[in-house]
mmCIF file of C-alpha atoms in Angstrom:
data_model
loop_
_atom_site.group_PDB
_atom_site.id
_atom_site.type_symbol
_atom_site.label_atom_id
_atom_site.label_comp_id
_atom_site.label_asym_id
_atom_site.label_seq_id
_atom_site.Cartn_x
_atom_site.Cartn_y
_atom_site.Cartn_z
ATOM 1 C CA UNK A 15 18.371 -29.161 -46.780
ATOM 2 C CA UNK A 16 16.131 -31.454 -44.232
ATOM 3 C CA UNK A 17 12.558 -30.060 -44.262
ATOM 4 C CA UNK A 18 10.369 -29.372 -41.640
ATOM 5 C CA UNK A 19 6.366 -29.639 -41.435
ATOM 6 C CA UNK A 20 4.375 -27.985 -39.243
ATOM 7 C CA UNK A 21 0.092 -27.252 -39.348
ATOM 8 C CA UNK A 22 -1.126 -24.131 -41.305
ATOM 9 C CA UNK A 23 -2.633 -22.354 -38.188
ATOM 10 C CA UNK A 24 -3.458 -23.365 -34.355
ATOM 11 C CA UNK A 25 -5.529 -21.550 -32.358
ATOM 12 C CA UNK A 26 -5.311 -20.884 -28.832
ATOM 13 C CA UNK A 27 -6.758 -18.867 -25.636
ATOM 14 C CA UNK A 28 -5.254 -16.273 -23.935
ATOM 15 C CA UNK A 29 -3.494 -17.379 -21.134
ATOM 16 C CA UNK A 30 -3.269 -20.887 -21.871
ATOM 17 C CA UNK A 31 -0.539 -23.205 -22.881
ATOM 18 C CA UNK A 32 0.065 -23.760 -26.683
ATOM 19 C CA UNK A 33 2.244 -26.048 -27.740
ATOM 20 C CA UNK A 34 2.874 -26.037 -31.570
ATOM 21 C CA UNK A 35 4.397 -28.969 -33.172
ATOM 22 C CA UNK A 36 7.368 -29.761 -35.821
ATOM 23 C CA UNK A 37 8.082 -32.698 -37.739
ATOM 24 C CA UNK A 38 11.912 -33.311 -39.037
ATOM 25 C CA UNK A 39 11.998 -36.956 -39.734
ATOM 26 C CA UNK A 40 15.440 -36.334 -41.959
ATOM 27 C CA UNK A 41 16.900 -34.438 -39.715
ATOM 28 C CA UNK A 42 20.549 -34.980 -39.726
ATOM 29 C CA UNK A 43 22.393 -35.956 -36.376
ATOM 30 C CA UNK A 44 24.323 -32.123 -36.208
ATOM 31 C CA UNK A 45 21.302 -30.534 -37.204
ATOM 32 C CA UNK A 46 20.250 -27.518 -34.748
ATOM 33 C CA UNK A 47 16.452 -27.284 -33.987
ATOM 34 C CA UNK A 48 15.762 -23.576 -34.573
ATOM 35 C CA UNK A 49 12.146 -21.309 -34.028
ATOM 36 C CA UNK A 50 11.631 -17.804 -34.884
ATOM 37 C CA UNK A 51 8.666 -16.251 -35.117
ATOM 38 C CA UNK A 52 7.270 -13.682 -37.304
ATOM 39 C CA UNK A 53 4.738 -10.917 -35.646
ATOM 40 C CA UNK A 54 2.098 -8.848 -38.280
ATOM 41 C CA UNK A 55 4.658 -6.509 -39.982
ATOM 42 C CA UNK A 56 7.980 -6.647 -38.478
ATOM 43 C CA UNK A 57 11.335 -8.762 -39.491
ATOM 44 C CA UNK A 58 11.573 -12.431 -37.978
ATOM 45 C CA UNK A 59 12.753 -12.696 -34.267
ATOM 46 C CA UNK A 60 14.157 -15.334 -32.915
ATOM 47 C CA UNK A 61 12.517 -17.713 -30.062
ATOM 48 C CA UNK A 62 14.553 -20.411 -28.961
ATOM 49 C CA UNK A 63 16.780 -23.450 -30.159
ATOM 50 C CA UNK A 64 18.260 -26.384 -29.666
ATOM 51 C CA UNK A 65 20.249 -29.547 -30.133
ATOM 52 C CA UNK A 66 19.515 -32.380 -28.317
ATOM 53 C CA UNK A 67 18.455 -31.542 -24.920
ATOM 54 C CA UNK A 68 15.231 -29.843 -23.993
ATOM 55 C CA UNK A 69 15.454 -25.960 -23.852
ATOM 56 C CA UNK A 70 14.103 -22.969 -21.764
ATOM 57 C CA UNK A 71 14.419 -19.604 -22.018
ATOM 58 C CA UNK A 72 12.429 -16.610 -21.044
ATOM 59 C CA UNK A 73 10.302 -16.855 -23.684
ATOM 60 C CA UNK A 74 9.281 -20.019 -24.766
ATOM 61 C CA UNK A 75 10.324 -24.217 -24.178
ATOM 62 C CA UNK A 76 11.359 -26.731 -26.558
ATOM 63 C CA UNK A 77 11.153 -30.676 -26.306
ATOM 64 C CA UNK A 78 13.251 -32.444 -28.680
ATOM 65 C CA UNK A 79 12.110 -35.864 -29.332
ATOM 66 C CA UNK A 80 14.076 -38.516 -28.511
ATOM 67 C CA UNK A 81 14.553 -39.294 -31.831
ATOM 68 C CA UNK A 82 15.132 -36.281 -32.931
ATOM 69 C CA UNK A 83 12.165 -36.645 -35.674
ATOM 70 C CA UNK A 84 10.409 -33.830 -33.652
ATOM 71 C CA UNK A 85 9.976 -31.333 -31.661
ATOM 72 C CA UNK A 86 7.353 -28.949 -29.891
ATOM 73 C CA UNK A 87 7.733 -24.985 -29.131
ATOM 74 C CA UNK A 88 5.644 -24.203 -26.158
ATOM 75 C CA UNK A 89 4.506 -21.139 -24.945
ATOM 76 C CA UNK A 90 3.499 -21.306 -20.978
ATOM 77 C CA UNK A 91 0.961 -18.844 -21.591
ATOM 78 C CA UNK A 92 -0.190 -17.517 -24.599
ATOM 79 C CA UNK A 93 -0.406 -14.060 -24.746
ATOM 80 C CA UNK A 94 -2.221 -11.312 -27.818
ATOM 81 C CA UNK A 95 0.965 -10.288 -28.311
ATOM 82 C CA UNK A 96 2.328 -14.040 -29.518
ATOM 83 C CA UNK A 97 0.169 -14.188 -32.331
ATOM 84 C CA UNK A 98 2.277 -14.681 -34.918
ATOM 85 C CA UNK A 99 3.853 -16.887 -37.449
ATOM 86 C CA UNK A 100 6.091 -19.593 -35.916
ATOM 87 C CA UNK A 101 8.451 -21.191 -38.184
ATOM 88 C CA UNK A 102 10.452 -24.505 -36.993
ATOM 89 C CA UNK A 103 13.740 -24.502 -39.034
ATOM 90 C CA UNK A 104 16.881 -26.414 -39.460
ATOM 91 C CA UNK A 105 20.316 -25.352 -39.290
ATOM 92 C CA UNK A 106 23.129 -27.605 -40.310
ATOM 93 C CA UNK A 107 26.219 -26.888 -37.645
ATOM 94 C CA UNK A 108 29.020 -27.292 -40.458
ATOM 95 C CA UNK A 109 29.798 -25.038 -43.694
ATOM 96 C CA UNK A 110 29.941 -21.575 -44.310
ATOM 97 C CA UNK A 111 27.548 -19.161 -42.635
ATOM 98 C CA UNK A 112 24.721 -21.238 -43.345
ATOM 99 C CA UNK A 113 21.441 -19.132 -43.916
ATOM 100 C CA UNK A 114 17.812 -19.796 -42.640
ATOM 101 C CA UNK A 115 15.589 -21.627 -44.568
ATOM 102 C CA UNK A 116 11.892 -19.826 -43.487
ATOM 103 C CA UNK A 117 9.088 -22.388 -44.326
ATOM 104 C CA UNK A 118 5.208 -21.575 -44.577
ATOM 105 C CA UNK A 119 5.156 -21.684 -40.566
ATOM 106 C CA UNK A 120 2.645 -22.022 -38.456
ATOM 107 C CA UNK A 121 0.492 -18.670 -37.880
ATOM 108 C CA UNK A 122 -0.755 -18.776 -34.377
ATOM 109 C CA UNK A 123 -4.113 -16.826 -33.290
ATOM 110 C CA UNK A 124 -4.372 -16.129 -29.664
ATOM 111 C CA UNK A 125 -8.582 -16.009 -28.600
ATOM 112 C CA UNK A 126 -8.914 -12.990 -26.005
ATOM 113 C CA UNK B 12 18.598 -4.300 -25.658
ATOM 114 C CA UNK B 13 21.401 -3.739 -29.056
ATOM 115 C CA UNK B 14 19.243 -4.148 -32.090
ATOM 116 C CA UNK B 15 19.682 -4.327 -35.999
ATOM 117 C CA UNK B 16 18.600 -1.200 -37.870
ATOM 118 C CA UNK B 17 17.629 -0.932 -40.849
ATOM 119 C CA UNK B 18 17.044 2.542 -43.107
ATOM 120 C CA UNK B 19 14.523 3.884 -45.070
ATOM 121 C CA UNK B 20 11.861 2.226 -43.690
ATOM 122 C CA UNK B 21 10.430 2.597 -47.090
ATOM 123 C CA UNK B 22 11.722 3.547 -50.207
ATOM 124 C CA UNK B 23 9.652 4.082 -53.750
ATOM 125 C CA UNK B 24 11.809 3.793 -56.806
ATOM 126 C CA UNK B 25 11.058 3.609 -60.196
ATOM 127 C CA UNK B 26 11.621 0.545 -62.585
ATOM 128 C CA UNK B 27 15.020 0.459 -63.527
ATOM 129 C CA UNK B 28 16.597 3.263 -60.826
ATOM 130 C CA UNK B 29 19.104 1.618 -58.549
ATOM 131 C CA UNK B 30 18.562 1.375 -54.970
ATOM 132 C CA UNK B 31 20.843 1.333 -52.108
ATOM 133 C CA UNK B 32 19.301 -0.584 -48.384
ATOM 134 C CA UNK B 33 20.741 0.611 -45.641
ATOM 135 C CA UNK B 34 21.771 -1.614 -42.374
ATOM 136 C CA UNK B 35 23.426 -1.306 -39.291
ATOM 137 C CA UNK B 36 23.954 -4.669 -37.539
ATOM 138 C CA UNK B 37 24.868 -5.233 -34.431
ATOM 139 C CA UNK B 38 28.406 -4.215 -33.398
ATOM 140 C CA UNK B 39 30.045 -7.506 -32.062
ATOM 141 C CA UNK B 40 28.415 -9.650 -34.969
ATOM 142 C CA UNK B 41 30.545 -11.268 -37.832
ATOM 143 C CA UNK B 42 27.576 -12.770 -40.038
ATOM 144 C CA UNK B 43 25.271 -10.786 -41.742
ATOM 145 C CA UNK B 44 22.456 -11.822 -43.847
ATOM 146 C CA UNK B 45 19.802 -10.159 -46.694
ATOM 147 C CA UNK B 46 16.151 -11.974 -46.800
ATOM 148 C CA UNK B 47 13.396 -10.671 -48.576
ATOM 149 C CA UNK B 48 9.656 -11.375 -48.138
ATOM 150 C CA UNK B 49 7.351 -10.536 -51.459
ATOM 151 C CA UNK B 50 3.867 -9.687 -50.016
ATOM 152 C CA UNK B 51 1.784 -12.676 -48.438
ATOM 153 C CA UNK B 52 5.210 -15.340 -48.994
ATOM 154 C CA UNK B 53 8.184 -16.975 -47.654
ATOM 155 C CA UNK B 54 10.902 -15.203 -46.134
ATOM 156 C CA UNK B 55 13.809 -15.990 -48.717
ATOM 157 C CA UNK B 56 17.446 -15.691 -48.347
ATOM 158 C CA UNK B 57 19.544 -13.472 -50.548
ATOM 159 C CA UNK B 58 22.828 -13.524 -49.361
ATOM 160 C CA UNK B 59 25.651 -14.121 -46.309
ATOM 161 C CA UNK B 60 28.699 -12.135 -45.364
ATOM 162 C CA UNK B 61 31.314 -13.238 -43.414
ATOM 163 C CA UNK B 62 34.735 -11.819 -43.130
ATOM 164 C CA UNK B 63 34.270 -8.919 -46.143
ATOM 165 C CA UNK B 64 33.201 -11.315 -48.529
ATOM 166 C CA UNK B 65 30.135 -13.424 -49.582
ATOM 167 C CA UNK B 66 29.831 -16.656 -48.028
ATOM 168 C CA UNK B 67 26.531 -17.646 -49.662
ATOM 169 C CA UNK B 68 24.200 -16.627 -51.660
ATOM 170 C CA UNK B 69 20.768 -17.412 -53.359
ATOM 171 C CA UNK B 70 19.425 -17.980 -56.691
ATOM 172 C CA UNK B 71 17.650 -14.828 -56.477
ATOM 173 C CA UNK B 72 20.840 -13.042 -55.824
ATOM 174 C CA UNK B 73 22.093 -12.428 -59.203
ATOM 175 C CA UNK B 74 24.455 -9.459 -61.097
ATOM 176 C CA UNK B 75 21.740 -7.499 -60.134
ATOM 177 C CA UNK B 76 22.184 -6.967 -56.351
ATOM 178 C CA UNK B 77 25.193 -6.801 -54.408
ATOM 179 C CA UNK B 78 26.448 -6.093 -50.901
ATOM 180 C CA UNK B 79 28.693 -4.083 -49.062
ATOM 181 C CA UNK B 80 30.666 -3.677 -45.765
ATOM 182 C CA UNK B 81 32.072 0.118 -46.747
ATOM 183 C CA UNK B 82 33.062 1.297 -43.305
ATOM 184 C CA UNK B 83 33.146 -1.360 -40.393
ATOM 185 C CA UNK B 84 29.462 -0.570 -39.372
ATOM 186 C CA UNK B 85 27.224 -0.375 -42.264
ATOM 187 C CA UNK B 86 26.157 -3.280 -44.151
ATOM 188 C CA UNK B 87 24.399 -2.319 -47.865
ATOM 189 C CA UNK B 88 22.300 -4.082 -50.146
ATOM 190 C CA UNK B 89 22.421 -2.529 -54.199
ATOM 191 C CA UNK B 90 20.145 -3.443 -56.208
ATOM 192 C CA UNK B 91 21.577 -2.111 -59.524
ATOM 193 C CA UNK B 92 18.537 -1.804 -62.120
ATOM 194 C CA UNK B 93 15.198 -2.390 -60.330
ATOM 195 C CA UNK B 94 12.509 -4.772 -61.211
ATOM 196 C CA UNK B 95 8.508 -4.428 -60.775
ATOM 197 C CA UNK B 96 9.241 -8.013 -59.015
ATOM 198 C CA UNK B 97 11.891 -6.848 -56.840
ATOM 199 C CA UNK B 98 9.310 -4.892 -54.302
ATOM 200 C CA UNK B 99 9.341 -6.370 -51.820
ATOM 201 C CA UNK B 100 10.119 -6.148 -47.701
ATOM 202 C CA UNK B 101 13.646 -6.617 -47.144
ATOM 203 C CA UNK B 102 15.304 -7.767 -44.109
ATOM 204 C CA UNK B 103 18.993 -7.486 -42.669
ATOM 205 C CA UNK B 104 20.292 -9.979 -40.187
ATOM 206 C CA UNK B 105 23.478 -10.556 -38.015
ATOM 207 C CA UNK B 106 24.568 -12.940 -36.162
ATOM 208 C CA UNK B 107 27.708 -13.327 -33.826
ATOM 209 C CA UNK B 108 28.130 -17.097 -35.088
ATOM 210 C CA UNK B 109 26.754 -19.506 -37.667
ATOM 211 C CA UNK B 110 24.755 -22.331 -36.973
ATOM 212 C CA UNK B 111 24.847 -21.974 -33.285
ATOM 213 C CA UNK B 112 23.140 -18.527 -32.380
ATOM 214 C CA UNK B 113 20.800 -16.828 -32.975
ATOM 215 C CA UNK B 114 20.176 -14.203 -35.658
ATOM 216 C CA UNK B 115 18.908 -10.956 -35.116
ATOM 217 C CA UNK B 116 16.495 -9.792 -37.567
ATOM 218 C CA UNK B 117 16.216 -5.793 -38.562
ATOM 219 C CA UNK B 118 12.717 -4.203 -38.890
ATOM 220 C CA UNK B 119 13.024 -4.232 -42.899
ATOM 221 C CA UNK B 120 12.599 -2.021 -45.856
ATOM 222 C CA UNK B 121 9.820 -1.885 -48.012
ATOM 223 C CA UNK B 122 11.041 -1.712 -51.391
ATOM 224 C CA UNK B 123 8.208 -0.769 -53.883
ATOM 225 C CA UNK B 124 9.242 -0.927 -57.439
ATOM 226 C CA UNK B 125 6.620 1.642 -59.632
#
């Protein structure tokens, strides 16, 4: 499976952009870009992904490098509530129902 | 918003017993998924089901565990003889697709093997 790397821990203030970064550099070229996140005690949810294109949704943004070697979540304004562990993860768009591969992740602290 | 559900929250067996987890995913998905997370690690994947049969499944997963569709709704994880190392939290997913969508995640199970 292509790997991801991400930083141990960010740190951000409330109500301030965070934007929390992803390296892929062997990403393949049908690899989905996928981040979930993992709040204090409860099961993984999901956040956003992606292919190629930049992403919104209601929660959250993602810029895909050109490249592809990349990417950035960012929340628009970071809230106590999105501390958490973010985890950037790859999922290759051909096989069987191909499962999740959950790194180390990022664990984001939110500064009242 | 549907959700997956997942029962007991938390279940104490002891070394040896067999356990059954409980989950209920959500009712127009066709993928499900077991992780578990051993305190302060990865989330690791167990297993997939797709079409009332395993589509993948992990090292971890060995003659020890085994799923279950039994009735069109529930979706059950056996552990057969239970381990000190099996506790764990353990977490049921579902998906409508593969690689394409998102899963959705239950709250887990504690498993704590005494």
């Amino acid at each position: 499976d292509a790997k991801t790397t991400q930083p141990n821990s960010m740190e951000s203030n409330e109500e301030e952009p965070v934007h929390l970064p992803c390296n892929h550099s062997t990403i393949s070229g049908t690899d989905y870009i996928h981040w979930y996140r993992q709040l204090p005690s409860q099961g993984p949810e999901y956040v956003i992904h992606g292919l190629t294109s930049n992403v919104n949704n209601r929660m959250a943004s993602l810029a895909i490098a050109e490249d592809r070697k990349s990417s950035t979540l960012i929340l628009h304004r970071a809230t106590l509530r999105d501390a958490a562990v973010y985890y950037c993860i790859l999922r290759f768009s051909s096989g069987s129902a191909r499962q999740l591969t959950f790194g180390s992740g990022t664990q984001l602290t939110v500064l009242p | 918003e549907p959700e997956v559900t997942q029962t007991p929250s938390h279940q104490v067996t002891q070394m040896g017993q067999e356990v059954i987890l409980r989950c209920v995913p959500i009712s127009n998905h066709l993928y499900f998924y077991w992780y578990r997370q051993i305190l302060g690690q990865k989330v690791e994947f167990l297993v997939s089901f797709y079409n009332n049969e395993i589509s993948e499944k992990s090292e971890i997963f060995d003659d020890q565990f085994s799923v279950e569709r039994p009735d069109g709704s529930n979706f059950t994880l056996k552990i057969r003889s239970t381990k000190l190392e099996d506790s764990a939290m353990y977490f049921c997913a579902s998906s409508v697709g593969r690689h394409n969508t998102e899963a959705f995640f239950g709250q887990g199970t504690r498993l704590t093997v005494v």
